[in-house]
JSON list of C-alpha atoms in Angstrom, two decimals:
[
{"chain": "A", "resi": 178, "resn": "MET", "atom": "CA", "xyz": [-0.01, -0.31, -0.14]},
{"chain": "A", "resi": 179, "resn": "GLU", "atom": "CA", "xyz": [0.90, 3.51, -0.55]},
{"chain": "A", "resi": 180, "resn": "VAL", "atom": "CA", "xyz": [2.37, 5.14, 2.68]},
{"chain": "A", "resi": 181, "resn": "LYS", "atom": "CA", "xyz": [3.48, 8.88, 2.83]},
{"chain": "A", "resi": 182, "resn": "ILE", "atom": "CA", "xyz": [7.00, 8.36, 4.46]},
{"chain": "A", "resi": 183, "resn": "ALA", "atom": "CA", "xyz": [10.60, 9.43, 3.52]},
{"chain": "A", "resi": 184, "resn": "HIS", "atom": "CA", "xyz": [11.73, 7.71, 0.40]},
{"chain": "A", "resi": 185, "resn": "SER", "atom": "CA", "xyz": [15.21, 6.48, 2.15]},
{"chain": "A", "resi": 186, "resn": "TRP", "atom": "CA", "xyz": [12.74, 4.53, 4.54]},
{"chain": "A", "resi": 187, "resn": "LYS", "atom": "CA", "xyz": [10.26, 3.47, 2.27]},
{"chain": "A", "resi": 188, "resn": "GLU", "atom": "CA", "xyz": [12.57, 1.28, 0.30]},
{"chain": "A", "resi": 189, "resn": "HIS", "atom": "CA", "xyz": [13.61, -0.43, 3.72]},
{"chain": "A", "resi": 190, "resn": "LEU", "atom": "CA", "xyz": [10.01, -0.74, 4.89]},
{"chain": "A", "resi": 191, "resn": "GLN", "atom": "CA", "xyz": [7.83, -1.53, 1.95]},
{"chain": "A", "resi": 192, "resn": "ASP", "atom": "CA", "xyz": [7.61, -5.11, 2.89]},
{"chain": "A", "resi": 193, "resn": "GLU", "atom": "CA", "xyz": [5.81, -4.23, 5.84]},
{"chain": "A", "resi": 194, "resn": "PHE", "atom": "CA", "xyz": [3.54, -1.96, 4.51]},
{"chain": "A", "resi": 195, "resn": "GLU", "atom": "CA", "xyz": [2.37, -4.83, 2.33]},
{"chain": "A", "resi": 196, "resn": "LYS", "atom": "CA", "xyz": [1.44, -7.10, 5.25]},
{"chain": "A", "resi": 197, "resn": "PRO", "atom": "CA", "xyz": [-1.95, -7.86, 6.45]},
{"chain": "A", "resi": 198, "resn": "TYR", "atom": "CA", "xyz": [-1.31, -6.42, 10.17]},
{"chain": "A", "resi": 199, "resn": "PHE", "atom": "CA", "xyz": [-0.38, -3.08, 8.47]},
{"chain": "A", "resi": 200, "resn": "GLN", "atom": "CA", "xyz": [-3.35, -2.60, 6.34]},
{"chain": "A", "resi": 201, "resn": "GLN", "atom": "CA", "xyz": [-5.56, -3.53, 9.27]},
{"chain": "A", "resi": 202, "resn": "LEU", "atom": "CA", "xyz": [-3.53, -0.95, 11.35]},
{"chain": "A", "resi": 203, "resn": "ALA", "atom": "CA", "xyz": [-3.70, 1.76, 8.44]},
{"chain": "A", "resi": 204, "resn": "ALA", "atom": "CA", "xyz": [-7.62, 0.97, 8.21]},
{"chain": "A", "resi": 205, "resn": "PHE", "atom": "CA", "xyz": [-8.04, 1.57, 12.20]},
{"chain": "A", "resi": 206, "resn": "VAL", "atom": "CA", "xyz": [-5.87, 4.64, 12.22]},
{"chain": "A", "resi": 207, "resn": "LYS", "atom": "CA", "xyz": [-7.89, 6.46, 9.24]},
{"chain": "A", "resi": 208, "resn": "ALA", "atom": "CA", "xyz": [-11.34, 5.73, 11.05]},
{"chain": "A", "resi": 209, "resn": "GLU", "atom": "CA", "xyz": [-9.93, 6.93, 14.23]},
{"chain": "A", "resi": 210, "resn": "TYR", "atom": "CA", "xyz": [-8.85, 10.18, 12.65]},
{"chain": "A", "resi": 211, "resn": "GLN", "atom": "CA", "xyz": [-12.35, 10.53, 10.99]},
{"chain": "A", "resi": 212, "resn": "ALA", "atom": "CA", "xyz": [-14.19, 9.74, 14.42]},
{"chain": "A", "resi": 213, "resn": "ALA", "atom": "CA", "xyz": [-12.06, 11.55, 17.06]},
{"chain": "A", "resi": 214, "resn": "VAL", "atom": "CA", "xyz": [-9.50, 14.00, 18.02]},
{"chain": "A", "resi": 215, "resn": "VAL", "atom": "CA", "xyz": [-6.02, 12.20, 17.33]},
{"chain": "A", "resi": 216, "resn": "TYR", "atom": "CA", "xyz": [-2.41, 13.13, 17.81]},
{"chain": "A", "resi": 217, "resn": "PRO", "atom": "CA", "xyz": [0.08, 13.86, 16.21]},
{"chain": "A", "resi": 218, "resn": "PRO", "atom": "CA", "xyz": [-1.72, 15.56, 13.18]},
{"chain": "A", "resi": 219, "resn": "GLY", "atom": "CA", "xyz": [-2.03, 13.10, 10.27]},
{"chain": "A", "resi": 220, "resn": "LYS", "atom": "CA", "xyz": [0.95, 14.64, 8.08]},
{"chain": "A", "resi": 221, "resn": "GLU", "atom": "CA", "xyz": [3.26, 14.09, 11.11]},
{"chain": "A", "resi": 222, "resn": "ILE", "atom": "CA", "xyz": [2.70, 10.25, 12.16]},
{"chain": "A", "resi": 223, "resn": "PHE", "atom": "CA", "xyz": [5.76, 9.49, 10.37]},
{"chain": "A", "resi": 224, "resn": "ASN", "atom": "CA", "xyz": [7.88, 12.58, 11.21]},
{"chain": "A", "resi": 225, "resn": "ALA", "atom": "CA", "xyz": [10.70, 10.64, 13.25]},
{"chain": "A", "resi": 226, "resn": "PHE", "atom": "CA", "xyz": [11.53, 8.78, 9.72]},
{"chain": "A", "resi": 227, "resn": "ASP", "atom": "CA", "xyz": [10.75, 11.98, 7.46]},
{"chain": "A", "resi": 228, "resn": "ALA", "atom": "CA", "xyz": [13.16, 14.16, 9.80]},
{"chain": "A", "resi": 229, "resn": "CYS", "atom": "CA", "xyz": [15.95, 11.30, 10.22]},
{"chain": "A", "resi": 230, "resn": "ASP", "atom": "CA", "xyz": [17.34, 9.82, 6.95]},
{"chain": "A", "resi": 231, "resn": "TYR", "atom": "CA", "xyz": [17.75, 5.94, 7.07]},
{"chain": "A", "resi": 232, "resn": "ASP", "atom": "CA", "xyz": [21.38, 6.12, 5.89]},
{"chain": "A", "resi": 233, "resn": "GLN", "atom": "CA", "xyz": [21.84, 8.79, 8.66]},
{"chain": "A", "resi": 234, "resn": "VAL", "atom": "CA", "xyz": [20.70, 6.77, 11.68]},
{"chain": "A", "resi": 235, "resn": "LYS", "atom": "CA", "xyz": [23.24, 6.93, 14.32]},
{"chain": "A", "resi": 236, "resn": "VAL", "atom": "CA", "xyz": [21.26, 7.04, 17.69]},
{"chain": "A", "resi": 237, "resn": "VAL", "atom": "CA", "xyz": [17.88, 5.48, 18.46]},
{"chain": "A", "resi": 238, "resn": "ILE", "atom": "CA", "xyz": [15.69, 6.79, 21.22]},
{"chain": "A", "resi": 239, "resn": "ILE", "atom": "CA", "xyz": [12.73, 4.71, 21.94]},
{"chain": "A", "resi": 240, "resn": "GLY", "atom": "CA", "xyz": [9.57, 5.90, 23.42]},
{"chain": "A", "resi": 241, "resn": "GLN", "atom": "CA", "xyz": [6.17, 4.57, 24.29]},
{"chain": "A", "resi": 242, "resn": "ASP", "atom": "CA", "xyz": [3.07, 6.67, 23.24]},
{"chain": "A", "resi": 243, "resn": "PRO", "atom": "CA", "xyz": [2.99, 9.98, 21.64]},
{"chain": "A", "resi": 244, "resn": "TYR", "atom": "CA", "xyz": [1.85, 12.89, 23.99]},
{"chain": "A", "resi": 245, "resn": "HIS", "atom": "CA", "xyz": [-2.04, 13.08, 24.31]},
{"chain": "A", "resi": 246, "resn": "GLY", "atom": "CA", "xyz": [-2.56, 16.95, 24.92]},
{"chain": "A", "resi": 247, "resn": "PRO", "atom": "CA", "xyz": [-3.43, 19.57, 22.57]},
{"chain": "A", "resi": 248, "resn": "GLY", "atom": "CA", "xyz": [-0.43, 20.70, 20.36]},
{"chain": "A", "resi": 249, "resn": "GLN", "atom": "CA", "xyz": [2.13, 18.60, 22.11]},
{"chain": "A", "resi": 250, "resn": "ALA", "atom": "CA", "xyz": [2.92, 15.56, 20.01]},
{"chain": "A", "resi": 251, "resn": "ASN", "atom": "CA", "xyz": [4.87, 16.24, 16.97]},
{"chain": "A", "resi": 252, "resn": "GLY", "atom": "CA", "xyz": [5.97, 12.79, 15.72]},
{"chain": "A", "resi": 253, "resn": "LEU", "atom": "CA", "xyz": [9.07, 12.49, 17.66]},
{"chain": "A", "resi": 254, "resn": "CYS", "atom": "CA", "xyz": [9.37, 10.88, 20.75]},
{"chain": "A", "resi": 255, "resn": "PHE", "atom": "CA", "xyz": [9.80, 13.16, 23.88]},
{"chain": "A", "resi": 256, "resn": "SER", "atom": "CA", "xyz": [9.54, 15.96, 21.68]},
{"chain": "A", "resi": 257, "resn": "VAL", "atom": "CA", "xyz": [6.97, 18.99, 21.43]},
{"chain": "A", "resi": 258, "resn": "HIS", "atom": "CA", "xyz": [6.28, 21.63, 19.20]},
{"chain": "A", "resi": 259, "resn": "GLU", "atom": "CA", "xyz": [7.70, 25.21, 19.30]},
{"chain": "A", "resi": 260, "resn": "GLY", "atom": "CA", "xyz": [6.08, 27.31, 22.13]},
{"chain": "A", "resi": 261, "resn": "VAL", "atom": "CA", "xyz": [4.47, 24.15, 23.82]},
{"chain": "A", "resi": 262, "resn": "ARG", "atom": "CA", "xyz": [5.53, 23.91, 27.46]},
{"chain": "A", "resi": 263, "resn": "MET", "atom": "CA", "xyz": [8.06, 21.00, 28.26]},
{"chain": "A", "resi": 264, "resn": "PRO", "atom": "CA", "xyz": [6.69, 18.11, 29.82]},
{"chain": "A", "resi": 265, "resn": "PRO", "atom": "CA", "xyz": [8.46, 16.70, 32.95]},
{"chain": "A", "resi": 266, "resn": "SER", "atom": "CA", "xyz": [10.03, 13.78, 31.12]},
{"chain": "A", "resi": 267, "resn": "LEU", "atom": "CA", "xyz": [11.60, 16.20, 28.67]},
{"chain": "A", "resi": 268, "resn": "MET", "atom": "CA", "xyz": [12.72, 18.59, 31.12]},
{"chain": "A", "resi": 269, "resn": "ASN", "atom": "CA", "xyz": [14.54, 15.94, 33.06]},
{"chain": "A", "resi": 270, "resn": "ILE", "atom": "CA", "xyz": [16.12, 14.74, 29.73]},
{"chain": "A", "resi": 271, "resn": "PHE", "atom": "CA", "xyz": [17.73, 18.55, 29.40]},
{"chain": "A", "resi": 272, "resn": "LYS", "atom": "CA", "xyz": [18.40, 18.41, 33.11]},
{"chain": "A", "resi": 273, "resn": "GLU", "atom": "CA", "xyz": [20.73, 15.20, 32.60]},
{"chain": "A", "resi": 274, "resn": "ILE", "atom": "CA", "xyz": [22.14, 16.75, 29.40]},
{"chain": "A", "resi": 275, "resn": "HIS", "atom": "CA", "xyz": [23.12, 19.59, 31.59]},
{"chain": "A", "resi": 276, "resn": "GLN", "atom": "CA", "xyz": [24.72, 17.85, 34.32]},
{"chain": "A", "resi": 277, "resn": "ASP", "atom": "CA", "xyz": [26.64, 15.48, 31.65]},
{"chain": "A", "resi": 278, "resn": "LEU", "atom": "CA", "xyz": [27.68, 18.06, 29.33]},
{"chain": "A", "resi": 279, "resn": "GLY", "atom": "CA", "xyz": [27.41, 21.35, 30.98]},
{"chain": "A", "resi": 280, "resn": "LYS", "atom": "CA", "xyz": [24.76, 22.35, 28.07]},
{"chain": "A", "resi": 281, "resn": "PRO", "atom": "CA", "xyz": [22.35, 24.99, 29.06]},
{"chain": "A", "resi": 282, "resn": "ILE", "atom": "CA", "xyz": [18.70, 24.07, 29.12]},
{"chain": "A", "resi": 283, "resn": "PRO", "atom": "CA", "xyz": [17.34, 25.10, 25.71]},
{"chain": "A", "resi": 284, "resn": "ALA", "atom": "CA", "xyz": [14.19, 27.39, 25.46]},
{"chain": "A", "resi": 285, "resn": "THR", "atom": "CA", "xyz": [12.43, 24.90, 23.32]},
{"chain": "A", "resi": 286, "resn": "GLY", "atom": "CA", "xyz": [11.32, 21.43, 23.47]},
{"chain": "A", "resi": 287, "resn": "ASN", "atom": "CA", "xyz": [11.54, 20.43, 19.74]},
{"chain": "A", "resi": 288, "resn": "LEU", "atom": "CA", "xyz": [13.91, 17.93, 19.13]},
{"chain": "A", "resi": 289, "resn": "GLU", "atom": "CA", "xyz": [13.96, 17.96, 15.39]},
{"chain": "A", "resi": 290, "resn": "ARG", "atom": "CA", "xyz": [17.55, 19.34, 15.62]},
{"chain": "A", "resi": 291, "resn": "TRP", "atom": "CA", "xyz": [18.60, 16.04, 17.12]},
{"chain": "A", "resi": 292, "resn": "ALA", "atom": "CA", "xyz": [16.90, 14.05, 14.31]},
{"chain": "A", "resi": 293, "resn": "LYS", "atom": "CA", "xyz": [18.47, 16.09, 11.72]},
{"chain": "A", "resi": 294, "resn": "GLN", "atom": "CA", "xyz": [21.76, 14.81, 12.99]},
{"chain": "A", "resi": 295, "resn": "GLY", "atom": "CA", "xyz": [20.93, 11.38, 12.95]},
{"chain": "A", "resi": 296, "resn": "VAL", "atom": "CA", "xyz": [18.79, 10.55, 16.08]},
{"chain": "A", "resi": 297, "resn": "LEU", "atom": "CA", "xyz": [15.69, 8.58, 15.32]},
{"chain": "A", "resi": 298, "resn": "LEU", "atom": "CA", "xyz": [13.07, 9.67, 17.96]},
{"chain": "A", "resi": 299, "resn": "LEU", "atom": "CA", "xyz": [10.78, 6.47, 17.54]},
{"chain": "A", "resi": 300, "resn": "ASN", "atom": "CA", "xyz": [7.66, 5.98, 19.77]},
{"chain": "A", "resi": 301, "resn": "ALA", "atom": "CA", "xyz": [6.55, 2.58, 19.95]},
{"chain": "A", "resi": 302, "resn": "THR", "atom": "CA", "xyz": [2.78, 3.56, 19.01]},
{"chain": "A", "resi": 303, "resn": "LEU", "atom": "CA", "xyz": [2.77, 6.41, 16.70]},
{"chain": "A", "resi": 304, "resn": "THR", "atom": "CA", "xyz": [-0.66, 7.67, 17.16]},
{"chain": "A", "resi": 305, "resn": "VAL", "atom": "CA", "xyz": [-3.04, 8.05, 20.20]},
{"chain": "A", "resi": 306, "resn": "ARG", "atom": "CA", "xyz": [-6.42, 9.55, 20.99]},
{"chain": "A", "resi": 307, "resn": "ALA", "atom": "CA", "xyz": [-6.53, 12.99, 22.44]},
{"chain": "A", "resi": 308, "resn": "SER", "atom": "CA", "xyz": [-6.53, 12.75, 26.43]},
{"chain": "A", "resi": 309, "resn": "THR", "atom": "CA", "xyz": [-6.65, 8.76, 26.16]},
{"chain": "A", "resi": 310, "resn": "PRO", "atom": "CA", "xyz": [-3.23, 7.35, 26.89]},
{"chain": "A", "resi": 311, "resn": "GLY", "atom": "CA", "xyz": [-2.52, 4.16, 25.22]},
{"chain": "A", "resi": 312, "resn": "SER", "atom": "CA", "xyz": [-5.83, 4.12, 23.32]},
{"chain": "A", "resi": 313, "resn": "HIS", "atom": "CA", "xyz": [-3.70, 2.86, 19.94]},
{"chain": "A", "resi": 314, "resn": "GLN", "atom": "CA", "xyz": [-1.73, 0.39, 21.66]},
{"chain": "A", "resi": 315, "resn": "ASN", "atom": "CA", "xyz": [-1.96, -3.27, 20.57]},
{"chain": "A", "resi": 316, "resn": "LYS", "atom": "CA", "xyz": [-3.24, -2.31, 17.12]},
{"chain": "A", "resi": 317, "resn": "GLY", "atom": "CA", "xyz": [-0.43, -3.15, 15.18]},
{"chain": "A", "resi": 318, "resn": "TRP", "atom": "CA", "xyz": [2.09, -0.27, 15.72]},
{"chain": "A", "resi": 319, "resn": "GLU", "atom": "CA", "xyz": [4.19, -2.17, 17.95]},
{"chain": "A", "resi": 320, "resn": "THR", "atom": "CA", "xyz": [4.73, -4.74, 15.20]},
{"chain": "A", "resi": 321, "resn": "PHE", "atom": "CA", "xyz": [5.65, -2.13, 12.85]},
{"chain": "A", "resi": 322, "resn": "THR", "atom": "CA", "xyz": [8.27, -0.34, 15.36]},
{"chain": "A", "resi": 323, "resn": "ASP", "atom": "CA", "xyz": [9.58, -3.76, 16.35]},
{"chain": "A", "resi": 324, "resn": "ALA", "atom": "CA", "xyz": [10.37, -4.45, 12.66]},
{"chain": "A", "resi": 325, "resn": "VAL", "atom": "CA", "xyz": [11.90, -1.04, 12.30]},
{"chain": "A", "resi": 326, "resn": "ILE", "atom": "CA", "xyz": [14.31, -1.68, 15.29]},
{"chain": "A", "resi": 327, "resn": "LYS", "atom": "CA", "xyz": [15.40, -5.09, 13.99]},
{"chain": "A", "resi": 328, "resn": "LYS", "atom": "CA", "xyz": [16.17, -3.86, 10.44]},
{"chain": "A", "resi": 329, "resn": "ILE", "atom": "CA", "xyz": [18.27, -0.98, 11.87]},
{"chain": "A", "resi": 330, "resn": "SER", "atom": "CA", "xyz": [20.15, -3.53, 14.04]},
{"chain": "A", "resi": 331, "resn": "ASP", "atom": "CA", "xyz": [20.17, -6.08, 11.12]},
{"chain": "A", "resi": 332, "resn": "GLU", "atom": "CA", "xyz": [21.21, -3.78, 8.54]},
{"chain": "A", "resi": 333, "resn": "LYS", "atom": "CA", "xyz": [23.40, -0.94, 10.15]},
{"chain": "A", "resi": 334, "resn": "GLU", "atom": "CA", "xyz": [26.35, -1.16, 12.59]},
{"chain": "A", "resi": 335, "resn": "ASN", "atom": "CA", "xyz": [27.79, 0.98, 15.56]},
{"chain": "A", "resi": 336, "resn": "VAL", "atom": "CA", "xyz": [24.40, 2.48, 16.06]},
{"chain": "A", "resi": 337, "resn": "VAL", "atom": "CA", "xyz": [23.53, 3.63, 19.94]},
{"chain": "A", "resi": 338, "resn": "PHE", "atom": "CA", "xyz": [20.40, 2.59, 21.38]},
{"chain": "A", "resi": 339, "resn": "LEU", "atom": "CA", "xyz": [18.87, 4.64, 24.32]},
{"chain": "A", "resi": 340, "resn": "LEU", "atom": "CA", "xyz": [16.55, 2.38, 26.36]},
{"chain": "A", "resi": 341, "resn": "TRP", "atom": "CA", "xyz": [14.98, 4.28, 29.11]},
{"chain": "A", "resi": 342, "resn": "GLY", "atom": "CA", "xyz": [12.69, 2.21, 31.06]},
{"chain": "A", "resi": 343, "resn": "ALA", "atom": "CA", "xyz": [11.45, -1.15, 31.34]},
{"chain": "A", "resi": 344, "resn": "TYR", "atom": "CA", "xyz": [9.16, -0.88, 28.30]},
{"chain": "A", "resi": 345, "resn": "ALA", "atom": "CA", "xyz": [11.98, 0.53, 25.96]},
{"chain": "A", "resi": 346, "resn": "GLN", "atom": "CA", "xyz": [14.11, -2.08, 27.21]},
{"chain": "A", "resi": 347, "resn": "LYS", "atom": "CA", "xyz": [11.92, -5.22, 26.49]},
{"chain": "A", "resi": 348, "resn": "LYS", "atom": "CA", "xyz": [11.49, -3.64, 23.12]},
{"chain": "A", "resi": 349, "resn": "GLY", "atom": "CA", "xyz": [15.19, -3.53, 22.48]},
{"chain": "A", "resi": 350, "resn": "GLU", "atom": "CA", "xyz": [15.58, -7.42, 23.36]},
{"chain": "A", "resi": 351, "resn": "VAL", "atom": "CA", "xyz": [16.08, -7.82, 19.70]},
{"chain": "A", "resi": 352, "resn": "ILE", "atom": "CA", "xyz": [19.15, -5.59, 19.14]},
{"chain": "A", "resi": 353, "resn": "ASP", "atom": "CA", "xyz": [22.46, -7.14, 18.24]},
{"chain": "A", "resi": 354, "resn": "ARG", "atom": "CA", "xyz": [24.88, -6.08, 21.11]},
{"chain": "A", "resi": 355, "resn": "ASN", "atom": "CA", "xyz": [27.89, -7.28, 19.26]},
{"chain": "A", "resi": 356, "resn": "LYS", "atom": "CA", "xyz": [27.18, -4.84, 16.49]},
{"chain": "A", "resi": 357, "resn": "HIS", "atom": "CA", "xyz": [25.55, -1.65, 18.36]},
{"chain": "A", "resi": 358, "resn": "LEU", "atom": "CA", "xyz": [25.95, -0.03, 21.61]},
{"chain": "A", "resi": 359, "resn": "VAL", "atom": "CA", "xyz": [23.05, -0.46, 24.01]},
{"chain": "A", "resi": 360, "resn": "LEU", "atom": "CA", "xyz": [22.88, 1.83, 27.16]},
{"chain": "A", "resi": 361, "resn": "MET", "atom": "CA", "xyz": [19.90, 1.39, 29.64]},
{"chain": "A", "resi": 362, "resn": "SER", "atom": "CA", "xyz": [18.61, 3.17, 32.58]},
{"chain": "A", "resi": 363, "resn": "ALA", "atom": "CA", "xyz": [15.31, 4.31, 34.29]},
{"chain": "A", "resi": 364, "resn": "HIS", "atom": "CA", "xyz": [12.83, 6.10, 32.43]},
{"chain": "A", "resi": 365, "resn": "PRO", "atom": "CA", "xyz": [13.18, 10.16, 32.70]},
{"chain": "A", "resi": 366, "resn": "SER", "atom": "CA", "xyz": [9.81, 10.55, 34.26]},
{"chain": "A", "resi": 367, "resn": "PRO", "atom": "CA", "xyz": [9.59, 12.34, 37.53]},
{"chain": "A", "resi": 368, "resn": "PHE", "atom": "CA", "xyz": [8.34, 9.12, 39.00]},
{"chain": "A", "resi": 369, "resn": "SER", "atom": "CA", "xyz": [11.79, 7.04, 38.15]},
{"chain": "A", "resi": 370, "resn": "ALA", "atom": "CA", "xyz": [14.32, 9.57, 36.83]},
{"chain": "A", "resi": 371, "resn": "ASP", "atom": "CA", "xyz": [16.07, 9.33, 40.38]},
{"chain": "A", "resi": 372, "resn": "ARG", "atom": "CA", "xyz": [16.45, 5.67, 39.91]},
{"chain": "A", "resi": 373, "resn": "GLY", "atom": "CA", "xyz": [19.37, 5.58, 37.45]},
{"chain": "A", "resi": 374, "resn": "PHE", "atom": "CA", "xyz": [18.61, 8.17, 34.76]},
{"chain": "A", "resi": 375, "resn": "PHE", "atom": "CA", "xyz": [19.98, 11.22, 36.65]},
{"chain": "A", "resi": 376, "resn": "GLY", "atom": "CA", "xyz": [23.84, 10.41, 36.51]},
{"chain": "A", "resi": 377, "resn": "GLY", "atom": "CA", "xyz": [23.68, 7.86, 33.78]},
{"chain": "A", "resi": 378, "resn": "LYS", "atom": "CA", "xyz": [25.88, 10.13, 31.39]},
{"chain": "A", "resi": 379, "resn": "HIS", "atom": "CA", "xyz": [24.07, 8.45, 28.30]},
{"chain": "A", "resi": 380, "resn": "PHE", "atom": "CA", "xyz": [24.76, 11.55, 26.30]},
{"chain": "A", "resi": 381, "resn": "SER", "atom": "CA", "xyz": [28.51, 11.72, 26.85]},
{"chain": "A", "resi": 382, "resn": "LYS", "atom": "CA", "xyz": [28.75, 8.05, 26.42]},
{"chain": "A", "resi": 383, "resn": "THR", "atom": "CA", "xyz": [26.86, 8.12, 23.24]},
{"chain": "A", "resi": 384, "resn": "ASN", "atom": "CA", "xyz": [29.24, 10.79, 21.98]},
{"chain": "A", "resi": 385, "resn": "ALA", "atom": "CA", "xyz": [32.38, 8.94, 22.99]},
{"chain": "A", "resi": 386, "resn": "TYR", "atom": "CA", "xyz": [31.20, 5.86, 21.14]},
{"chain": "A", "resi": 387, "resn": "LEU", "atom": "CA", "xyz": [30.32, 7.58, 18.24]},
{"chain": "A", "resi": 388, "resn": "LYS", "atom": "CA", "xyz": [33.74, 9.47, 18.26]},
{"chain": "A", "resi": 389, "resn": "SER", "atom": "CA", "xyz": [35.78, 6.16, 18.86]},
{"chain": "A", "resi": 390, "resn": "LYS", "atom": "CA", "xyz": [33.91, 4.96, 15.57]},
{"chain": "A", "resi": 391, "resn": "GLY", "atom": "CA", "xyz": [34.97, 7.60, 13.39]},
{"chain": "A", "resi": 392, "resn": "LEU", "atom": "CA", "xyz": [31.51, 9.28, 13.37]},
{"chain": "A", "resi": 393, "resn": "ALA", "atom": "CA", "xyz": [30.26, 12.87, 14.01]},
{"chain": "A", "resi": 394, "resn": "GLU", "atom": "CA", "xyz": [29.31, 13.41, 17.63]},
{"chain": "A", "resi": 395, "resn": "ILE", "atom": "CA", "xyz": [25.90, 14.77, 18.38]},
{"chain": "A", "resi": 396, "resn": "ASP", "atom": "CA", "xyz": [25.11, 18.13, 19.44]},
{"chain": "A", "resi": 397, "resn": "TRP", "atom": "CA", "xyz": [22.66, 17.78, 22.54]}
]
């Protein structure tokens, strides 16, 4: 089926788009957008892929659901649109970057600048009903994003995977640890950030690894 996604990804994922589960998923998502308020806006569902070319992927961050509040979700996990108040998890990410690398906390929570440097900001589920977290789980998105993670693991090398929280860590079980760097910690949520996310130094560790492989570091 025809999916509007960046060309570099389309050639790698076309087989997934043809599978029955994805066609059922597409029908479900289309019906949801017609029946309810769903985030992110339709044109931003595949923003994580459109903003980060397949050939450029150096880092993968795995989230769970898009934000379900008005104007928040922009198709990149943990990211929000310009001018939108930063959610607590994102603020904690910036606090850790400040502690780890000394960088000031930015004025905007839009992480597109990371994506353009090769950071795939992948939610496990790419859509959600307004004010209803988890509403689009177990409809097929997880199967699709599992396939994306496995494809990156199988076809690329020297990618850093940042797995924050038990959900992301389970999803990352398919990653080949012999070819890639996998960094795991607690989730940056205020409920768990003190249990190992803060002080984990994932951002400096990522850059040290990339540098060791002759790859450009990320300007976090």
